[in-house]
mmCIF file of C-alpha atoms and ligand atoms in Angstrom:
data_model
loop_
_atom_site.group_PDB
_atom_site.id
_atom_site.type_symbol
_atom_site.label_atom_id
_atom_site.label_comp_id
_atom_site.label_asym_id
_atom_site.label_seq_id
_atom_site.Cartn_x
_atom_site.Cartn_y
_atom_site.Cartn_z
ATOM 1 C CA MET A 29 231.876 228.488 329.549
ATOM 2 C CA GLU A 30 233.186 231.366 327.507
ATOM 3 C CA ILE A 31 236.164 230.424 325.412
ATOM 4 C CA GLU A 32 239.093 232.827 325.672
ATOM 5 C CA ARG A 33 240.210 234.157 322.317
ATOM 6 C CA VAL A 34 243.867 234.832 321.552
ATOM 7 C CA GLN A 35 242.822 238.213 320.106
ATOM 8 C CA ASP A 36 241.769 239.288 323.637
ATOM 9 C CA ILE A 37 244.778 237.719 325.294
ATOM 10 C CA SER A 38 246.953 239.705 322.821
ATOM 11 C CA SER A 39 245.498 243.025 324.018
ATOM 12 C CA SER A 40 246.255 242.377 327.672
ATOM 13 C CA SER A 41 249.665 240.827 326.900
ATOM 14 C CA LEU A 42 250.745 243.837 324.896
ATOM 15 C CA LEU A 43 250.020 246.047 327.858
ATOM 16 C CA ALA A 44 251.821 243.737 330.213
ATOM 17 C CA GLU A 45 254.681 243.161 327.682
ATOM 18 C CA THR A 46 254.607 239.475 328.596
ATOM 19 C CA ILE A 47 252.587 236.413 327.615
ATOM 20 C CA PRO A 48 250.832 233.721 329.707
ATOM 21 C CA SER A 49 253.138 230.792 330.384
ATOM 22 C CA GLU A 50 250.969 228.282 328.421
ATOM 23 C CA PHE A 51 252.076 230.103 325.244
ATOM 24 C CA ILE A 52 255.799 229.835 326.013
ATOM 25 C CA ARG A 53 257.285 226.983 323.991
ATOM 26 C CA THR A 54 259.982 224.684 325.243
ATOM 27 C CA GLU A 55 263.459 225.394 323.938
ATOM 28 C CA LYS A 56 263.014 222.586 321.415
ATOM 29 C CA GLU A 57 260.295 224.648 319.720
ATOM 30 C CA GLN A 58 261.097 228.304 320.468
ATOM 31 C CA PRO A 59 261.443 230.070 317.099
ATOM 32 C CA ALA A 60 264.305 232.292 318.320
ATOM 33 C CA ILE A 61 266.350 229.167 319.029
ATOM 34 C CA THR A 62 265.224 226.811 316.252
ATOM 35 C CA THR A 63 264.956 229.046 313.131
ATOM 36 C CA PHE A 64 267.868 228.556 310.730
ATOM 37 C CA LYS A 65 270.016 231.685 310.628
ATOM 38 C CA GLY A 66 272.344 231.121 307.651
ATOM 39 C CA PRO A 67 271.461 231.753 304.009
ATOM 40 C CA THR A 68 267.920 230.483 303.544
ATOM 41 C CA PRO A 69 267.063 228.452 300.416
ATOM 42 C CA ALA A 70 264.013 229.799 298.632
ATOM 43 C CA ILE A 71 260.858 227.685 298.375
ATOM 44 C CA PRO A 72 260.528 226.907 294.656
ATOM 45 C CA VAL A 73 258.454 229.343 292.588
ATOM 46 C CA VAL A 74 256.547 228.124 289.547
ATOM 47 C CA ASP A 75 255.237 230.437 286.845
ATOM 48 C CA LEU A 76 251.987 228.861 285.638
ATOM 49 C CA SER A 77 251.849 231.122 282.592
ATOM 50 C CA ASP A 78 254.946 229.463 281.092
ATOM 51 C CA PRO A 79 253.790 228.110 277.716
ATOM 52 C CA ASP A 80 256.306 225.269 277.995
ATOM 53 C CA GLU A 81 254.153 222.597 279.626
ATOM 54 C CA GLU A 82 257.092 220.231 280.245
ATOM 55 C CA THR A 83 258.966 222.933 282.200
ATOM 56 C CA VAL A 84 255.935 223.557 284.417
ATOM 57 C CA ILE A 85 255.389 219.849 285.110
ATOM 58 C CA HIS A 86 259.058 219.340 285.882
ATOM 59 C CA ALA A 87 259.180 222.282 288.288
ATOM 60 C CA VAL A 88 255.995 221.217 290.126
ATOM 61 C CA VAL A 89 257.125 217.610 290.395
ATOM 62 C CA LYS A 90 260.624 218.497 291.616
ATOM 63 C CA ALA A 91 259.230 220.917 294.240
ATOM 64 C CA SER A 92 256.683 218.359 295.408
ATOM 65 C CA GLU A 93 259.282 215.591 295.693
ATOM 66 C CA GLU A 94 261.951 217.685 297.408
ATOM 67 C CA TRP A 95 260.012 220.262 299.397
ATOM 68 C CA GLY A 96 256.312 219.377 299.439
ATOM 69 C CA ILE A 97 255.654 223.083 299.039
ATOM 70 C CA PHE A 98 255.962 225.700 296.290
ATOM 71 C CA GLN A 99 254.620 229.088 295.394
ATOM 72 C CA VAL A 100 252.751 229.690 292.128
ATOM 73 C CA VAL A 101 252.658 233.001 290.305
ATOM 74 C CA ASN A 102 250.531 233.983 287.237
ATOM 75 C CA HIS A 103 248.083 231.398 288.583
ATOM 76 C CA GLY A 104 244.876 232.907 287.207
ATOM 77 C CA ILE A 105 243.258 234.079 290.456
ATOM 78 C CA PRO A 106 242.773 237.786 289.964
ATOM 79 C CA THR A 107 244.859 239.935 292.306
ATOM 80 C CA GLU A 108 241.827 242.085 292.925
ATOM 81 C CA LEU A 109 239.852 239.073 294.144
ATOM 82 C CA ILE A 110 242.615 238.057 296.524
ATOM 83 C CA LYS A 111 242.637 241.601 297.927
ATOM 84 C CA ARG A 112 238.861 241.480 298.433
ATOM 85 C CA LEU A 113 239.063 238.095 300.115
ATOM 86 C CA GLN A 114 241.656 239.486 302.518
ATOM 87 C CA GLU A 115 239.658 242.616 303.114
ATOM 88 C CA VAL A 116 236.432 240.852 304.028
ATOM 89 C CA GLY A 117 238.276 238.412 306.281
ATOM 90 C CA ARG A 118 240.131 241.224 308.085
ATOM 91 C CA LYS A 119 236.911 243.171 308.560
ATOM 92 C CA PHE A 120 235.254 240.106 310.140
ATOM 93 C CA PHE A 121 238.082 239.674 312.635
ATOM 94 C CA GLU A 122 237.976 243.345 313.486
ATOM 95 C CA LEU A 123 234.289 243.152 314.491
ATOM 96 C CA PRO A 124 233.472 243.224 318.181
ATOM 97 C CA SER A 125 233.733 239.808 319.894
ATOM 98 C CA SER A 126 229.945 239.507 320.290
ATOM 99 C CA GLU A 127 229.501 239.625 316.516
ATOM 100 C CA LYS A 128 232.262 237.126 315.876
ATOM 101 C CA GLU A 129 230.778 234.781 318.404
ATOM 102 C CA THR A 130 227.554 234.530 316.342
ATOM 103 C CA VAL A 131 229.451 232.191 313.986
ATOM 104 C CA ALA A 132 231.424 230.403 316.725
ATOM 105 C CA LYS A 133 231.827 226.660 316.453
ATOM 106 C CA PRO A 134 229.136 225.216 318.735
ATOM 107 C CA GLU A 135 230.587 223.545 321.826
ATOM 108 C CA ASP A 136 228.917 220.208 321.061
ATOM 109 C CA SER A 137 229.788 220.256 317.342
ATOM 110 C CA LYS A 138 231.770 217.314 315.958
ATOM 111 C CA ASP A 139 232.732 219.289 312.856
ATOM 112 C CA ILE A 140 235.385 221.973 312.640
ATOM 113 C CA GLU A 141 233.272 224.662 310.993
ATOM 114 C CA GLY A 142 232.966 228.003 312.781
ATOM 115 C CA TYR A 143 234.961 230.716 314.562
ATOM 116 C CA GLY A 144 237.270 229.201 317.118
ATOM 117 C CA THR A 145 240.426 228.878 319.065
ATOM 118 C CA LYS A 146 242.200 225.582 319.441
ATOM 119 C CA LEU A 147 241.223 224.421 322.912
ATOM 120 C CA GLN A 148 243.099 221.221 323.112
ATOM 121 C CA LYS A 149 246.504 221.757 324.596
ATOM 122 C CA GLU A 150 249.307 220.164 322.654
ATOM 123 C CA VAL A 151 251.664 217.420 323.769
ATOM 124 C CA GLU A 152 253.797 219.699 325.925
ATOM 125 C CA GLY A 153 250.654 221.464 327.205
ATOM 126 C CA LYS A 154 251.261 224.555 325.059
ATOM 127 C CA LYS A 155 248.780 226.831 323.269
ATOM 128 C CA ALA A 156 248.928 228.324 319.783
ATOM 129 C CA TRP A 157 248.922 232.099 319.319
ATOM 130 C CA VAL A 158 246.071 232.143 316.757
ATOM 131 C CA ASP A 159 242.293 232.287 316.318
ATOM 132 C CA HIS A 160 240.594 230.922 313.239
ATOM 133 C CA LEU A 161 237.428 230.662 311.196
ATOM 134 C CA PHE A 162 236.622 227.501 309.229
ATOM 135 C CA HIS A 163 233.821 227.045 306.678
ATOM 136 C CA ARG A 164 233.401 224.914 303.540
ATOM 137 C CA ILE A 165 233.196 226.839 300.273
ATOM 138 C CA SER A 166 232.583 223.992 297.799
ATOM 139 C CA PRO A 167 230.837 221.901 296.561
ATOM 140 C CA PRO A 168 227.648 223.924 297.050
ATOM 141 C CA SER A 169 225.913 220.896 298.664
ATOM 142 C CA CYS A 170 228.451 221.019 301.531
ATOM 143 C CA VAL A 171 228.190 224.742 302.174
ATOM 144 C CA ASN A 172 226.590 225.764 305.475
ATOM 145 C CA TYR A 173 226.078 229.512 305.452
ATOM 146 C CA ARG A 174 225.386 229.346 309.194
ATOM 147 C CA PHE A 175 229.178 229.648 309.595
ATOM 148 C CA TRP A 176 229.755 232.317 307.014
ATOM 149 C CA PRO A 177 229.984 235.828 308.511
ATOM 150 C CA LYS A 178 227.050 238.088 307.703
ATOM 151 C CA ASN A 179 229.344 241.003 308.190
ATOM 152 C CA PRO A 180 230.872 242.555 306.162
ATOM 153 C CA PRO A 181 227.915 242.119 303.755
ATOM 154 C CA GLU A 182 230.196 241.341 300.739
ATOM 155 C CA TYR A 183 231.691 238.392 302.629
ATOM 156 C CA ARG A 184 229.524 235.777 300.928
ATOM 157 C CA GLU A 185 229.816 237.066 297.386
ATOM 158 C CA VAL A 186 233.615 237.347 297.601
ATOM 159 C CA ASN A 187 234.035 233.888 299.069
ATOM 160 C CA GLU A 188 231.736 232.349 296.487
ATOM 161 C CA GLU A 189 233.769 233.900 293.688
ATOM 162 C CA TYR A 190 237.015 232.784 295.314
ATOM 163 C CA ALA A 191 235.686 229.258 295.614
ATOM 164 C CA LEU A 192 235.268 228.966 291.824
ATOM 165 C CA HIS A 193 238.844 230.232 291.204
ATOM 166 C CA VAL A 194 240.492 228.161 293.877
ATOM 167 C CA LYS A 195 238.757 225.033 292.580
ATOM 168 C CA LYS A 196 239.962 225.692 289.038
ATOM 169 C CA LEU A 197 243.513 226.309 290.171
ATOM 170 C CA SER A 198 243.467 223.195 292.424
ATOM 171 C CA GLU A 199 242.318 221.022 289.538
ATOM 172 C CA THR A 200 245.014 222.414 287.258
ATOM 173 C CA LEU A 201 247.651 221.614 289.887
ATOM 174 C CA LEU A 202 246.220 218.115 290.487
ATOM 175 C CA GLY A 203 246.375 217.547 286.742
ATOM 176 C CA ILE A 204 250.050 218.561 286.595
ATOM 177 C CA LEU A 205 250.852 216.404 289.631
ATOM 178 C CA SER A 206 249.030 213.429 288.027
ATOM 179 C CA GLU A 207 250.929 213.762 284.761
ATOM 180 C CA GLY A 208 254.147 214.006 286.760
ATOM 181 C CA LEU A 209 253.383 210.511 288.088
ATOM 182 C CA GLY A 210 252.860 209.247 284.493
ATOM 183 C CA LEU A 211 249.090 208.997 285.066
ATOM 184 C CA SER A 212 246.108 210.496 283.243
ATOM 185 C CA SER A 213 245.517 214.080 284.306
ATOM 186 C CA ASP A 214 242.376 213.289 286.331
ATOM 187 C CA ALA A 215 243.986 210.521 288.425
ATOM 188 C CA LEU A 216 244.636 212.481 291.623
ATOM 189 C CA LYS A 217 241.352 214.440 291.423
ATOM 190 C CA GLU A 218 239.505 211.119 291.181
ATOM 191 C CA GLY A 219 241.675 209.678 293.986
ATOM 192 C CA LEU A 220 240.417 212.473 296.221
ATOM 193 C CA GLY A 221 236.790 211.705 295.321
ATOM 194 C CA GLY A 222 236.306 213.765 292.168
ATOM 195 C CA GLU A 223 233.480 216.274 292.408
ATOM 196 C CA MET A 224 232.649 215.093 295.904
ATOM 197 C CA ALA A 225 235.937 216.450 297.267
ATOM 198 C CA GLU A 226 235.468 219.370 299.667
ATOM 199 C CA TYR A 227 237.111 222.788 299.828
ATOM 200 C CA MET A 228 237.528 223.985 303.414
ATOM 201 C CA MET A 229 238.334 227.659 303.872
ATOM 202 C CA LYS A 230 240.297 228.619 306.967
ATOM 203 C CA ILE A 231 241.215 232.127 308.066
ATOM 204 C CA ASN A 232 244.059 232.258 310.536
ATOM 205 C CA TYR A 233 244.295 235.414 312.687
ATOM 206 C CA TYR A 234 247.610 235.830 314.501
ATOM 207 C CA PRO A 235 247.411 238.970 316.625
ATOM 208 C CA PRO A 236 250.559 240.874 317.685
ATOM 209 C CA CYS A 237 252.578 239.029 320.332
ATOM 210 C CA PRO A 238 254.990 240.749 322.698
ATOM 211 C CA ARG A 239 257.214 237.636 322.774
ATOM 212 C CA PRO A 240 257.439 236.304 319.215
ATOM 213 C CA ASP A 241 260.751 234.692 320.175
ATOM 214 C CA LEU A 242 258.977 232.329 322.577
ATOM 215 C CA ALA A 243 255.548 231.632 321.044
ATOM 216 C CA LEU A 244 254.318 229.929 317.902
ATOM 217 C CA GLY A 245 251.249 230.523 315.730
ATOM 218 C CA VAL A 246 250.405 227.041 314.458
ATOM 219 C CA PRO A 247 252.925 224.462 315.753
ATOM 220 C CA ALA A 248 254.684 222.033 313.458
ATOM 221 C CA HIS A 249 252.279 219.893 311.426
ATOM 222 C CA THR A 250 251.528 218.448 308.018
ATOM 223 C CA ASP A 251 248.130 219.179 306.521
ATOM 224 C CA LEU A 252 245.406 216.467 306.526
ATOM 225 C CA SER A 253 244.342 217.639 303.102
ATOM 226 C CA GLY A 254 245.229 216.506 299.595
ATOM 227 C CA ILE A 255 246.632 219.889 298.782
ATOM 228 C CA THR A 256 246.312 223.285 300.495
ATOM 229 C CA LEU A 257 246.277 226.572 298.573
ATOM 230 C CA LEU A 258 247.175 229.492 300.858
ATOM 231 C CA VAL A 259 247.344 233.246 300.492
ATOM 232 C CA PRO A 260 248.977 235.143 303.363
ATOM 233 C CA ASN A 261 248.891 238.840 304.157
ATOM 234 C CA GLU A 262 252.149 240.828 303.983
ATOM 235 C CA VAL A 263 253.375 239.842 307.452
ATOM 236 C CA PRO A 264 255.865 236.949 307.157
ATOM 237 C CA GLY A 265 255.544 233.951 309.453
ATOM 238 C CA LEU A 266 255.339 230.687 307.539
ATOM 239 C CA GLN A 267 258.268 228.333 308.185
ATOM 240 C CA VAL A 268 259.114 225.074 306.414
ATOM 241 C CA PHE A 269 261.127 222.152 307.737
ATOM 242 C CA LYS A 270 263.646 220.816 305.272
ATOM 243 C CA ASP A 271 266.970 218.990 305.681
ATOM 244 C CA ASP A 272 266.615 219.197 309.456
ATOM 245 C CA HIS A 273 266.179 222.958 309.577
ATOM 246 C CA TRP A 274 263.311 225.469 309.998
ATOM 247 C CA PHE A 275 263.430 227.978 307.140
ATOM 248 C CA ASP A 276 261.402 231.207 306.743
ATOM 249 C CA ALA A 277 259.259 231.253 303.620
ATOM 250 C CA GLU A 278 259.695 234.303 301.486
ATOM 251 C CA TYR A 279 256.594 236.493 301.009
ATOM 252 C CA ILE A 280 255.864 236.998 297.306
ATOM 253 C CA PRO A 281 252.979 239.440 296.768
ATOM 254 C CA ASN A 282 250.038 237.815 294.974
ATOM 255 C CA ALA A 283 251.570 234.321 294.903
ATOM 256 C CA VAL A 284 249.581 231.322 296.056
ATOM 257 C CA ILE A 285 251.442 228.922 298.364
ATOM 258 C CA VAL A 286 250.728 225.242 297.573
ATOM 259 C CA HIS A 287 251.239 222.666 300.303
ATOM 260 C CA ILE A 288 251.260 218.940 299.557
ATOM 261 C CA GLY A 289 249.138 217.377 302.234
ATOM 262 C CA ASP A 290 248.931 213.824 303.676
ATOM 263 C CA GLN A 291 246.385 212.551 301.108
ATOM 264 C CA ILE A 292 248.517 213.355 298.071
ATOM 265 C CA GLN A 293 251.527 211.846 299.783
ATOM 266 C CA ARG A 294 249.465 208.670 300.280
ATOM 267 C CA LEU A 295 247.870 208.570 296.837
ATOM 268 C CA SER A 296 251.314 209.029 295.238
ATOM 269 C CA ASN A 297 252.741 206.261 297.444
ATOM 270 C CA GLY A 298 255.243 208.726 298.907
ATOM 271 C CA ARG A 299 256.503 210.177 295.627
ATOM 272 C CA TYR A 300 255.216 213.581 296.741
ATOM 273 C CA LYS A 301 256.124 214.745 300.188
ATOM 274 C CA ASN A 302 253.708 216.188 302.733
ATOM 275 C CA VAL A 303 255.490 219.320 303.974
ATOM 276 C CA LEU A 304 256.103 219.876 307.701
ATOM 277 C CA HIS A 305 255.435 223.518 308.501
ATOM 278 C CA ARG A 306 254.615 225.950 311.311
ATOM 279 C CA THR A 307 254.101 229.658 311.805
ATOM 280 C CA THR A 308 255.777 232.380 313.878
ATOM 281 C CA VAL A 309 254.053 235.558 315.062
ATOM 282 C CA ASP A 310 254.957 239.236 314.902
ATOM 283 C CA LYS A 311 255.656 241.675 317.745
ATOM 284 C CA ASP A 312 253.670 244.594 316.330
ATOM 285 C CA ARG A 313 251.619 243.456 313.419
ATOM 286 C CA THR A 314 248.687 241.072 312.920
ATOM 287 C CA ARG A 315 249.485 238.243 310.559
ATOM 288 C CA MET A 316 246.594 236.592 308.662
ATOM 289 C CA SER A 317 246.437 233.740 306.172
ATOM 290 C CA TRP A 318 243.711 232.114 304.093
ATOM 291 C CA PRO A 319 244.452 228.416 303.440
ATOM 292 C CA VAL A 320 241.902 226.407 301.487
ATOM 293 C CA PHE A 321 242.184 222.682 302.203
ATOM 294 C CA LEU A 322 241.151 220.364 299.383
ATOM 295 C CA GLU A 323 239.991 217.268 301.209
ATOM 296 C CA PRO A 324 238.267 213.985 300.340
ATOM 297 C CA HIS A 325 234.756 213.628 301.744
ATOM 298 C CA ARG A 326 234.428 211.707 305.020
ATOM 299 C CA GLU A 327 233.738 208.264 303.604
ATOM 300 C CA MET A 328 236.295 208.400 300.775
ATOM 301 C CA ILE A 329 238.928 205.709 301.145
ATOM 302 C CA VAL A 330 242.415 206.984 300.303
ATOM 303 C CA GLY A 331 245.504 204.888 299.792
ATOM 304 C CA PRO A 332 248.274 204.499 297.223
ATOM 305 C CA LEU A 333 246.871 204.512 293.641
ATOM 306 C CA PRO A 334 247.004 200.949 292.277
ATOM 307 C CA GLU A 335 248.747 202.157 289.081
ATOM 308 C CA LEU A 336 251.749 203.227 291.241
ATOM 309 C CA THR A 337 252.273 200.026 293.175
ATOM 310 C CA GLY A 338 253.522 196.597 292.078
ATOM 311 C CA ASP A 339 255.881 193.802 293.041
ATOM 312 C CA ASP A 340 258.892 196.077 293.156
ATOM 313 C CA ASN A 341 256.999 198.997 294.494
ATOM 314 C CA PRO A 342 254.931 197.813 297.446
ATOM 315 C CA PRO A 343 252.308 200.180 298.959
ATOM 316 C CA LYS A 344 253.881 202.342 301.657
ATOM 317 C CA PHE A 345 250.552 203.345 303.251
ATOM 318 C CA LYS A 346 247.455 201.595 304.477
ATOM 319 C CA PRO A 347 244.181 202.834 302.971
ATOM 320 C CA PHE A 348 241.823 204.662 305.335
ATOM 321 C CA ALA A 349 238.482 206.376 304.977
ATOM 322 C CA PHE A 350 239.259 210.110 305.373
ATOM 323 C CA LYS A 351 237.188 210.347 308.532
ATOM 324 C CA ASP A 352 239.175 207.528 310.147
ATOM 325 C CA TYR A 353 242.502 208.881 308.964
ATOM 326 C CA SER A 354 241.665 212.310 310.469
ATOM 327 C CA TYR A 355 240.464 210.800 313.740
ATOM 328 C CA ARG A 356 243.523 208.594 314.057
ATOM 329 C CA LYS A 357 245.962 211.400 313.289
ATOM 330 C CA LEU A 358 244.345 213.909 315.626
ATOM 331 C CA ASN A 359 244.253 211.343 318.402
ATOM 332 C CA LYS A 360 247.775 210.154 317.651
ATOM 333 C CA LEU A 361 246.670 206.556 316.959
ATOM 334 C CA SER A 362 248.586 204.192 314.700
ATOM 335 C CA LEU A 363 248.185 204.620 310.951
ATOM 336 C CA ASP A 364 249.953 201.379 310.045
HETATM 337 C C1 OGA B 423 247.469 225.930 308.642
HETATM 338 C C2 OGA B 423 248.780 226.528 308.295
HETATM 339 C C3 OGA B 423 250.070 228.425 307.678
HETATM 340 C C4 OGA B 423 250.009 229.917 307.625
HETATM 341 O O1 OGA B 423 246.581 226.663 309.029
HETATM 342 O O2 OGA B 423 247.360 224.686 308.499
HETATM 343 O O3 OGA B 423 249.702 225.803 308.167
HETATM 344 O O4 OGA B 423 250.858 230.490 306.901
HETATM 345 N N1 OGA B 423 248.856 227.868 308.178
HETATM 346 O O5 OGA B 423 249.196 230.515 308.333
HETATM 347 NI NI1 NI B 424 249.088 223.792 307.645
#
């Protein structure tokens, strides 16, 4: 059966000026009702070019403890490369459906790689206003070019170059986060499986939506990853849950948004917080984002680092192989 893409639903909905009922959230989730309207606190911003190492560590640690999310500037990924990454991704999504479908996630695939639309309805039976493309970009042994667009032709070269930069930045951040826990700088990288850890690229494509007050892009969730490094386009939409409120994230051109995911929360025994976040959509403009999820490989067992637990600091999480953790979370099974 053909899977219906949100991009096509968007076209017909814009004409009709209404959206199918399965996209209309309950009042508990509708962004128009649940977005905080007072003065919005800014997500912390960390300048990675600051020569004062202690200042950088302190800022990253504080943001990861209090927010679980921060934006980094002067991060070393060339602005030009980010622009090219966005350009090739946008060009792919603007291809005719038949071309996009050549890299669709196969129906019988157990993996998430490929072009797709979340089929599974959520708890309340609602659908997300977003299509996506997933493919691993590192390590090279995990890359399956079958799911990398052939068009535009520069897609591969740009993503390969981005993979090198995003890995370097991720390792820098994991080093800082490790030192912030009083550990050696490679502790969290090793906790995620060292060089076996995988970098999963996702492109989110949120087409215009005639009722952005009622629909959501991705609903509230924490990432399964260790950390997620995300670059958005210029259309705002990311929201973060803190102190019982949904706050809009500020768009800072060329910044990289760093999310603390479930695995770093677990490795740090809860010192670092996995941020709850969601996205809204825009009435007239297409929003896109490029998160890269740094994840342990399937068999890697992740639990609190032994250096961080002791008699007066008992482990707060049970260790799980990443494949089991993911399965249990997605199927809402117990993680205790
Ligand atoms: C995600 C996500 C946020 C965004 O894909 O996991 O949270 O800004 N995306 O698109
Ligand atoms: Ni996310």
